[in-house]
Amino acid sequence: MNEPLELSRVLAIIAPMLAIQLVLAVIALALCAKAEQTRGPKWMWILIILFLNVVGPIAFFIAGRRNEA
Amino acid sequence: MTALLQVKGLAKSFGAVHAVKGLDFAIEEGRCVALLGPNGAGKTTTIRMITGLLKPTEGQLRFSGTGSSGDERRLIGYLPQSPAFYNWMTGFEYAVYAGRLCGLPAKAARERAKELMALVGLSGAAERRIGGYSGGMKQRLGLAQALMHRPKLLVMDEPVSALDPLGRREVLELLRELKRETTMLFSTHVLHDAEELCDDVIIIRDGQIALQGRVAAIRAEHRSPVIELRLERDAASERWLQSCETHFGDAAGEPAGAGLIQAIHVQDGSVRFTVREVDAARQLLLERLAKDRIKLTRLEVGHSSLEDLFMKVVTA
Amino acid sequence: MRTASLPVYLVMVQKELLELVRSFKLLWVPLVFVLLGIMQPVSIYYMPLLLESAGNLPDGTVIDIPMPLGSEVLAQTLRQFGTLGMLILALASMGVVSGERNSGAASLILVKPVSTLSYIGSKWTSMLLLTWGSLSAGYLASWYYTGLLIGEVAPGEVLGSLLAYGLWLSFATTMTLLFGTMLRSPAAAAFSSLGLSAALSLLSGLFPKQLGWNPGALSGYAYQLAADGVRNPDKLWWAVSATALLIALALAASAALLGRSPAVD
């Protein structure tokens, strides 16, 4: 087995997780910007998405959009 | 004329509340029928029972020409008061979806949807998401989706009540065109809409039919002469107006007037007398006005409108 | 079922799938599962290093945490899916029926010649697709990472535990659908379904002999299938059959409930 702490190895392991987090945040931001109506102010959701890792985008997907039924 | 829909003893209770208490009526093919009544009379409940969204507590609905499938929903197109769609769909997609649910093949549904979106004036907005539609556009999309399967009976609940004057005009014009092709039943609390569009009217109050029939026949049958007086707005005239009911109410102390005046309706500065015989009543009123030295500005002789009848029926 | 109800059902499934795509659910829910799946093996792999750097331990302290077996890590991943994963699935699908009923969109559909079973069935089909898709994506990602970092696990064990766990999540999803049809509030539906699943799972853990046949026991069998093989396969088949039966009953009940009152507004 390789040395666990070798930088390139750490990056290779972590990169997919970071990528997923990034994708989730980007989709959530795009939807938030496009949404006609959000539950609560838009800027609040943008902050939540940006600063709450993973949980922020999920919260937006579940509860943030109004009038999308 | 065959009855497209025969309703017998239709009733609905919600717990102890009897919303609809036994309606009997028939809708003949090719006619436009208004279900007219004040708010809370049971119009929406009745409409929902006809569309199958509510199960009647009692009574029967018999559709003619149900065909072999036995599903009367095939015969009906329904437009609720404020229709809700899927906001993420485009108007065109929704119309196609509605058609496909009624069994149209994909290609036929697309063609029909195109045709109807043009008819209701939504061609330009067909590819836009429904979430961005205005109230009037939603109502028109509601009509398009209700007509996809060429229903025999178009059922609408207060189709224009929630719209602004412009949207209202548009939808009424559309209904006037559709009337030529389909049998229609719609509920409304606005007499004017019913009168403008319909052949038949069913007036309901407290879940019961108060009056029903052809609009023309009702108008002729319940037409009685009316004399309307308008007075100067000085104190003496106002007083006279206020005491009108006691003067003429039961024609007290006026043997000649007994039964001559049937109803009195006072409203700011004027009074309407529904009378049995115009000449005698006019004579009586003029004499009285002269005697009391009241300043008359206008006297008009006419006939009671459906509006008067409607008010009488629903407030009785 | 009425004549020609199969094509109508398929059209409705298409609509549900389109909704999954347009609402981005078909993307974000599987992504979250993949993230959960990766995190388990990665955090176990780095656990000793993390402990070492976090605590100010005296020099010379040797941290000796035995590296678990790959199959144990997969069982832990399933536990993650059973808590966070199930929560997310319930929240993502809690409003599929009640939302449409509350807005009135459902009544516009149900006045058309469609059966309530097609309506419920189409929702269920799409919810199940989301459930199985997310679970498979997350579990496969976890398997890949576990093999890479910790130890290989045989495909047979992975497949067996995936199927058992998928059935368990399908049951939970079906309950969300049932409660979502019964209750007006989507949140109440999600939490009733989660509560019921947690209770069943807990009960079958406490009384494995008496209640080993109920759906709640499936999660336990899935852990066993991943880790060291099922101890009493008879009970597993009972649980599978009971779950399938309960799912069918719940669907019938949902359709009947919806037929009684298509619109709540």
PDB file of C-alpha atoms in Angstrom, chain B residues 48 51 53 55 69 71 73-74 78 80 83-86 88-90 93-94 97-98 100-102 129 145, chain C residues 2-3 8 11-12 15 18-19 22 100 103-105 107-115 259 262-263 265:
ATOM      1  CA  ARG B  48     -67.494  18.471  -8.224  1.00  0.00           C
ATOM      2  CA  THR B  51     -67.088  15.657 -12.449  1.00  0.00           C
ATOM      3  CA  LEU B  53     -64.319  14.412  -7.760  1.00  0.00           C
ATOM      4  CA  LYS B  55     -69.079  11.147  -4.255  1.00  0.00           C
ATOM      5  CA  SER B  69     -65.971   1.871 -21.319  1.00  0.00           C
ATOM      6  CA  ASP B  71     -66.284   5.803 -17.656  1.00  0.00           C
ATOM      7  CA  ARG B  73     -65.144  11.007 -17.214  1.00  0.00           C
ATOM      8  CA  ARG B  74     -64.436  10.536 -20.934  1.00  0.00           C
ATOM      9  CA  TYR B  78     -63.424  20.208 -16.463  1.00  0.00           C
ATOM     10  CA  PRO B  80     -61.924  24.497 -11.950  1.00  0.00           C
ATOM     11  CA  PRO B  83     -56.776  25.563 -12.154  1.00  0.00           C
ATOM     12  CA  ALA B  84     -53.410  24.322 -10.877  1.00  0.00           C
ATOM     13  CA  PHE B  85     -51.001  22.728 -13.312  1.00  0.00           C
ATOM     14  CA  TYR B  86     -47.402  21.609 -13.063  1.00  0.00           C
ATOM     15  CA  TRP B  88     -42.318  23.073 -14.386  1.00  0.00           C
ATOM     16  CA  MET B  89     -44.134  22.060 -17.568  1.00  0.00           C
ATOM     17  CA  THR B  90     -44.741  24.266 -20.557  1.00  0.00           C
ATOM     18  CA  GLU B  93     -46.567  19.960 -22.710  1.00  0.00           C
ATOM     19  CA  TYR B  94     -49.451  20.095 -20.270  1.00  0.00           C
ATOM     20  CA  TYR B  97     -50.221  15.352 -21.340  1.00  0.00           C
ATOM     21  CA  ALA B  98     -53.924  16.008 -20.735  1.00  0.00           C
ATOM     22  CA  ARG B 100     -52.618  11.506 -23.636  1.00  0.00           C
ATOM     23  CA  LEU B 101     -54.300  10.806 -20.285  1.00  0.00           C
ATOM     24  CA  CYS B 102     -57.577  10.768 -22.178  1.00  0.00           C
ATOM     25  CA  ARG B 129     -43.260  27.348 -18.380  1.00  0.00           C
ATOM     26  CA  GLN B 145     -56.562  21.062 -21.605  1.00  0.00           C
TER      27      GLN B 145
ATOM     28  CA  ARG C   2     -59.971   0.128 -16.996  1.00  0.00           C
ATOM     29  CA  THR C   3     -59.397  -0.547 -20.636  1.00  0.00           C
ATOM     30  CA  VAL C   8     -51.980   5.825 -19.556  1.00  0.00           C
ATOM     31  CA  VAL C  11     -47.551   8.211 -19.948  1.00  0.00           C
ATOM     32  CA  MET C  12     -47.846   9.137 -16.276  1.00  0.00           C
ATOM     33  CA  LYS C  15     -44.275  12.634 -16.682  1.00  0.00           C
ATOM     34  CA  LEU C  18     -39.459  14.205 -16.525  1.00  0.00           C
ATOM     35  CA  GLU C  19     -40.287  15.874 -13.212  1.00  0.00           C
ATOM     36  CA  ARG C  22     -36.395  18.905 -14.300  1.00  0.00           C
ATOM     37  CA  GLU C 100     -50.407  17.975  -5.982  1.00  0.00           C
ATOM     38  CA  SER C 103     -52.414  22.770  -5.051  1.00  0.00           C
ATOM     39  CA  GLY C 104     -55.362  21.248  -6.894  1.00  0.00           C
ATOM     40  CA  ALA C 105     -53.195  19.827  -9.681  1.00  0.00           C
ATOM     41  CA  SER C 107     -57.981  17.057  -9.200  1.00  0.00           C
ATOM     42  CA  LEU C 108     -57.310  18.292 -12.710  1.00  0.00           C
ATOM     43  CA  ILE C 109     -55.648  14.960 -13.488  1.00  0.00           C
ATOM     44  CA  LEU C 110     -58.128  12.723 -11.681  1.00  0.00           C
ATOM     45  CA  VAL C 111     -61.174  14.081 -13.553  1.00  0.00           C
ATOM     46  CA  LYS C 112     -59.625  12.495 -16.608  1.00  0.00           C
ATOM     47  CA  PRO C 113     -60.279   8.831 -17.309  1.00  0.00           C
ATOM     48  CA  VAL C 114     -57.313   7.587 -15.285  1.00  0.00           C
ATOM     49  CA  SER C 115     -57.441   5.205 -12.341  1.00  0.00           C
ATOM     50  CA  GLY C 259     -60.193   7.605  -4.749  1.00  0.00           C
ATOM     51  CA  PRO C 262     -59.066  13.215  -4.802  1.00  0.00           C
ATOM     52  CA  ALA C 263     -58.880  16.846  -3.756  1.00  0.00           C
ATOM     53  CA  ASP C 265     -58.843  21.978  -1.087  1.00  0.00           C
TER      54      ASP C 265
END
